[in-house]
PDB file of C-alpha atoms in Angstrom:
ATOM      1  CA  MET A   1       4.746   8.099   3.574  1.00 92.00           C
ATOM      2  CA  PRO A   2       6.604   5.978   1.359  1.00 93.00           C
ATOM      3  CA  GLU A   3       6.434   3.087   3.881  1.00 94.00           C
ATOM      4  CA  ILE A   4       2.671   3.676   4.328  1.00 96.00           C
ATOM      5  CA  LYS A   5       2.445   3.363   0.546  1.00 95.00           C
ATOM      6  CA  ARG A   6       4.508   0.219   0.494  1.00 95.00           C
ATOM      7  CA  LEU A   7       2.035  -1.296   3.068  1.00 94.00           C
ATOM      8  CA  ILE A   8      -1.052   0.022   1.125  1.00 94.00           C
ATOM      9  CA  ASP A   9       0.378  -1.550  -2.098  1.00 95.00           C
ATOM     10  CA  ILE A  10       0.454  -5.314  -0.692  1.00 94.00           C
ATOM     11  CA  TYR A  11      -3.626  -4.934  -0.967  1.00 92.00           C
ATOM     12  CA  ALA A  12      -4.026  -2.270  -3.625  1.00 89.00           C
ATOM     13  CA  GLY A  13      -6.210  -3.573  -6.553  1.00 80.00           C
ATOM     14  CA  ARG A  14      -7.655  -6.365  -4.391  1.00 80.00           C
ATOM     15  CA  ILE A  15      -8.939  -4.993  -0.886  1.00 81.00           C
ATOM     16  CA  LEU A  16      -7.711  -1.362  -1.047  1.00 84.00           C
ATOM     17  CA  LEU A  17      -7.591   1.326  -3.656  1.00 79.00           C
ATOM     18  CA  ALA A  18      -4.295   2.004  -4.861  1.00 83.00           C
ATOM     19  CA  LYS A  19      -2.957   5.215  -3.769  1.00 89.00           C
ATOM     20  CA  ASN A  20      -0.320   7.855  -5.414  1.00 89.00           C
ATOM     21  CA  LEU A  21       2.198   8.926  -3.238  1.00 94.00           C
ATOM     22  CA  VAL A  22       1.274  12.796  -3.510  1.00 94.00           C
ATOM     23  CA  THR A  23      -2.085  11.603  -2.446  1.00 91.00           C
ATOM     24  CA  LEU A  24      -0.819  10.197   0.714  1.00 94.00           C
ATOM     25  CA  TYR A  25       1.090  13.223   1.356  1.00 95.00           C
ATOM     26  CA  GLU A  26      -2.093  15.506   0.998  1.00 93.00           C
ATOM     27  CA  ALA A  27      -3.706  13.429   3.648  1.00 94.00           C
ATOM     28  CA  VAL A  28      -0.707  12.712   6.023  1.00 95.00           C
ATOM     29  CA  GLN A  29      -2.401  14.446   8.782  1.00 96.00           C
ATOM     30  CA  GLU A  30      -5.502  11.927   8.664  1.00 97.00           C
ATOM     31  CA  PHE A  31      -3.026   8.894   9.152  1.00 97.00           C
ATOM     32  CA  TRP A  32      -2.289   7.048  12.416  1.00 97.00           C
ATOM     33  CA  VAL A  33       0.289   4.152  12.189  1.00 97.00           C
ATOM     34  CA  ALA A  34       1.147   1.080  14.209  1.00 95.00           C
ATOM     35  CA  GLU A  35       4.959   0.529  14.438  1.00 93.00           C
ATOM     36  CA  ARG A  36       7.296  -1.816  16.049  1.00 91.00           C
ATOM     37  CA  ASP A  37      11.086  -0.985  16.037  1.00 93.00           C
ATOM     38  CA  GLY A  38      10.413   2.043  13.977  1.00 91.00           C
ATOM     39  CA  VAL A  39       8.750  -0.052  11.159  1.00 92.00           C
ATOM     40  CA  ILE A  40       5.499   0.669  10.025  1.00 94.00           C
ATOM     41  CA  LEU A  41       3.212  -2.363  10.213  1.00 95.00           C
ATOM     42  CA  GLY A  42      -0.199  -0.759  10.010  1.00 96.00           C
ATOM     43  CA  CYS A  43      -2.052   2.294   9.254  1.00 97.00           C
ATOM     44  CA  GLY A  44      -5.375   3.720   9.087  1.00 97.00           C
ATOM     45  CA  ALA A  45      -7.053   7.147   8.181  1.00 98.00           C
ATOM     46  CA  LEU A  46      -9.847   9.363   9.468  1.00 98.00           C
ATOM     47  CA  HIS A  47     -11.281  11.705   6.992  1.00 96.00           C
ATOM     48  CA  VAL A  48     -13.713  14.272   7.819  1.00 97.00           C
ATOM     49  CA  LEU A  49     -16.573  14.334   5.248  1.00 95.00           C
ATOM     50  CA  TRP A  50     -18.929  16.882   6.702  1.00 96.00           C
ATOM     51  CA  ALA A  51     -19.650  18.487  10.081  1.00 96.00           C
ATOM     52  CA  ASP A  52     -21.020  15.364  11.796  1.00 97.00           C
ATOM     53  CA  LEU A  53     -19.591  12.811   9.493  1.00 97.00           C
ATOM     54  CA  GLY A  54     -16.355  11.060   8.933  1.00 97.00           C
ATOM     55  CA  GLU A  55     -14.877   8.081   6.985  1.00 96.00           C
ATOM     56  CA  VAL A  56     -12.480   5.474   8.134  1.00 98.00           C
ATOM     57  CA  ARG A  57     -10.007   4.996   5.188  1.00 95.00           C
ATOM     58  CA  THR A  58      -7.060   2.793   4.298  1.00 95.00           C
ATOM     59  CA  VAL A  59      -6.902   0.501   7.269  1.00 96.00           C
ATOM     60  CA  ALA A  60      -4.071  -1.928   6.255  1.00 96.00           C
ATOM     61  CA  VAL A  61      -1.924  -4.245   8.587  1.00 96.00           C
ATOM     62  CA  HIS A  62       1.041  -6.060   7.150  1.00 96.00           C
ATOM     63  CA  PRO A  63       0.206  -9.696   6.463  1.00 95.00           C
ATOM     64  CA  ASP A  64       2.736 -11.001   9.086  1.00 93.00           C
ATOM     65  CA  ILE A  65       1.131  -9.344  11.781  1.00 92.00           C
ATOM     66  CA  LYS A  66      -2.545  -9.663  10.731  1.00 92.00           C
ATOM     67  CA  GLY A  67      -4.707 -11.220  13.698  1.00 92.00           C
ATOM     68  CA  THR A  68      -2.513  -9.792  16.333  1.00 93.00           C
ATOM     69  CA  GLY A  69      -4.863  -6.832  17.302  1.00 95.00           C
ATOM     70  CA  ALA A  70      -2.925  -4.048  15.440  1.00 95.00           C
ATOM     71  CA  GLY A  71      -5.982  -3.368  13.115  1.00 96.00           C
ATOM     72  CA  ARG A  72      -8.304  -3.373  15.950  1.00 97.00           C
ATOM     73  CA  LEU A  73      -6.149  -0.802  18.008  1.00 97.00           C
ATOM     74  CA  LEU A  74      -5.912   1.291  14.605  1.00 98.00           C
ATOM     75  CA  VAL A  75      -9.797   1.505  14.180  1.00 98.00           C
ATOM     76  CA  GLU A  76     -10.230   1.950  18.051  1.00 98.00           C
ATOM     77  CA  GLN A  77      -7.826   4.979  17.699  1.00 98.00           C
ATOM     78  CA  LEU A  78      -9.614   6.331  14.669  1.00 99.00           C
ATOM     79  CA  ILE A  79     -13.009   6.199  16.436  1.00 99.00           C
ATOM     80  CA  ALA A  80     -11.518   7.916  19.447  1.00 98.00           C
ATOM     81  CA  GLU A  81     -10.234  10.681  17.169  1.00 98.00           C
ATOM     82  CA  ALA A  82     -13.791  10.878  15.604  1.00 98.00           C
ATOM     83  CA  ARG A  83     -15.279  11.339  19.039  1.00 98.00           C
ATOM     84  CA  GLU A  84     -12.593  14.044  20.079  1.00 98.00           C
ATOM     85  CA  LEU A  85     -13.708  15.792  16.893  1.00 98.00           C
ATOM     86  CA  GLU A  86     -17.349  15.448  17.666  1.00 98.00           C
ATOM     87  CA  LEU A  87     -18.182  13.614  14.769  1.00 98.00           C
ATOM     88  CA  ARG A  88     -21.518  11.811  15.411  1.00 98.00           C
ATOM     89  CA  ARG A  89     -21.056   9.040  12.671  1.00 98.00           C
ATOM     90  CA  LEU A  90     -18.383   7.084  10.994  1.00 98.00           C
ATOM     91  CA  PHE A  91     -18.609   5.575   7.311  1.00 97.00           C
ATOM     92  CA  VAL A  92     -16.424   2.660   6.093  1.00 97.00           C
ATOM     93  CA  LEU A  93     -16.358   1.398   2.467  1.00 93.00           C
ATOM     94  CA  THR A  94     -14.943  -2.260   2.929  1.00 94.00           C
ATOM     95  CA  PHE A  95     -14.649  -5.813   2.221  1.00 92.00           C
ATOM     96  CA  GLU A  96     -13.904  -6.775   5.824  1.00 94.00           C
ATOM     97  CA  VAL A  97     -17.448  -6.533   6.802  1.00 97.00           C
ATOM     98  CA  ASP A  98     -17.183  -8.742  10.033  1.00 97.00           C
ATOM     99  CA  PHE A  99     -14.091  -6.826  11.200  1.00 97.00           C
ATOM    100  CA  PHE A 100     -15.879  -3.644  11.069  1.00 98.00           C
ATOM    101  CA  ALA A 101     -19.048  -5.244  12.753  1.00 98.00           C
ATOM    102  CA  ARG A 102     -17.055  -6.102  15.769  1.00 98.00           C
ATOM    103  CA  HIS A 103     -16.498  -2.429  16.045  1.00 98.00           C
ATOM    104  CA  GLY A 104     -20.102  -1.581  15.859  1.00 98.00           C
ATOM    105  CA  PHE A 105     -20.404  -0.622  12.133  1.00 99.00           C
ATOM    106  CA  VAL A 106     -23.712  -1.866  10.583  1.00 98.00           C
ATOM    107  CA  GLU A 107     -24.412  -2.359   6.791  1.00 97.00           C
ATOM    108  CA  ILE A 108     -26.327   0.568   4.994  1.00 96.00           C
ATOM    109  CA  GLU A 109     -27.787   1.176   1.558  1.00 94.00           C
ATOM    110  CA  GLY A 110     -27.580   4.580  -0.012  1.00 90.00           C
ATOM    111  CA  THR A 111     -25.809   7.688   1.120  1.00 93.00           C
ATOM    112  CA  PRO A 112     -26.620   8.885   4.613  1.00 93.00           C
ATOM    113  CA  VAL A 113     -26.810  12.574   4.198  1.00 95.00           C
ATOM    114  CA  THR A 114     -29.426  15.002   3.320  1.00 94.00           C
ATOM    115  CA  ALA A 115     -30.230  16.116  -0.368  1.00 94.00           C
ATOM    116  CA  GLU A 116     -28.625  19.548   0.534  1.00 96.00           C
ATOM    117  CA  VAL A 117     -25.472  18.024   1.898  1.00 96.00           C
ATOM    118  CA  TYR A 118     -25.223  15.643  -0.828  1.00 92.00           C
ATOM    119  CA  ALA A 119     -25.398  18.291  -3.493  1.00 95.00           C
ATOM    120  CA  GLU A 120     -22.737  20.293  -1.614  1.00 95.00           C
ATOM    121  CA  MET A 121     -20.397  17.165  -1.371  1.00 94.00           C
ATOM    122  CA  CYS A 122     -20.559  16.614  -5.058  1.00 94.00           C
ATOM    123  CA  ARG A 123     -18.341  19.746  -5.496  1.00 94.00           C
ATOM    124  CA  SER A 124     -15.485  17.862  -3.799  1.00 93.00           C
ATOM    125  CA  TYR A 125     -12.482  16.614  -5.988  1.00 89.00           C
ATOM    126  CA  ASP A 126     -11.725  13.787  -3.501  1.00 88.00           C
ATOM    127  CA  THR A 127     -12.179  10.448  -5.014  1.00 86.00           C
ATOM    128  CA  GLY A 128     -13.205   9.054  -1.742  1.00 86.00           C
ATOM    129  CA  VAL A 129     -15.942  11.521  -1.343  1.00 91.00           C
ATOM    130  CA  ALA A 130     -17.315  10.389  -4.806  1.00 88.00           C
ATOM    131  CA  GLU A 131     -17.058   6.716  -3.558  1.00 88.00           C
ATOM    132  CA  PHE A 132     -19.237   7.953  -0.521  1.00 90.00           C
ATOM    133  CA  LEU A 133     -21.882   9.578  -2.714  1.00 90.00           C
ATOM    134  CA  ASP A 134     -21.795   6.534  -4.934  1.00 87.00           C
ATOM    135  CA  LEU A 135     -21.124   8.458  -8.096  1.00 88.00           C
ATOM    136  CA  SER A 136     -21.394   6.568 -11.430  1.00 82.00           C
ATOM    137  CA  TYR A 137     -17.606   7.287 -12.342  1.00 83.00           C
ATOM    138  CA  VAL A 138     -16.230   5.683  -9.403  1.00 82.00           C
ATOM    139  CA  LYS A 139     -18.462   2.545  -9.412  1.00 74.00           C
ATOM    140  CA  PRO A 140     -15.726   0.557 -10.759  1.00 70.00           C
ATOM    141  CA  ASN A 141     -13.843   1.302  -7.523  1.00 67.00           C
ATOM    142  CA  THR A 142     -16.351   0.144  -5.154  1.00 74.00           C
ATOM    143  CA  LEU A 143     -17.813  -3.022  -6.724  1.00 73.00           C
ATOM    144  CA  GLY A 144     -18.165  -6.023  -4.172  1.00 81.00           C
ATOM    145  CA  ASN A 145     -17.582  -3.234  -1.172  1.00 87.00           C
ATOM    146  CA  THR A 146     -20.013  -2.853   1.628  1.00 93.00           C
ATOM    147  CA  ARG A 147     -20.988   0.424   2.733  1.00 93.00           C
ATOM    148  CA  MET A 148     -21.243   0.498   6.621  1.00 96.00           C
ATOM    149  CA  LEU A 149     -21.985   3.171   9.289  1.00 97.00           C
ATOM    150  CA  LEU A 150     -21.168   3.546  12.948  1.00 98.00           C
ATOM    151  CA  THR A 151     -23.318   5.877  15.143  1.00 98.00           C
ATOM    152  CA  LEU A 152     -20.930   7.471  17.911  1.00 98.00           C
TER     153      LEU A 152
END
């Protein structure tokens, strides 16, 4: 996880939210990585939000290999994993609108869940869930980001 944190830190505060090491360890099972010669050069995570809904999180590729297809392969793997888990929709909060649009994500407004599910999700302590729900206390984290959804 320290290697993933170093990669995320390259973009923290600009494109990605900063992540504490403990937060990454708590989500270790969600991550996929791209590596070469044992060095992690890219990462991405799939977080299940609800029975039919997941979120693509923390997609990052080292600047030295940006544009080589590593990010595309990571997102394709996350989508495949979502299908294997029988999720029907994937959400992403991103600055990289064109990149995710190439994978079939479309821009959305609001939160694509019922009022009942929304109320239940408000019980989560996960900051990413709060961002998905667009709760006021995380608004500074999401300024300038675009909400996108992929139907699987």
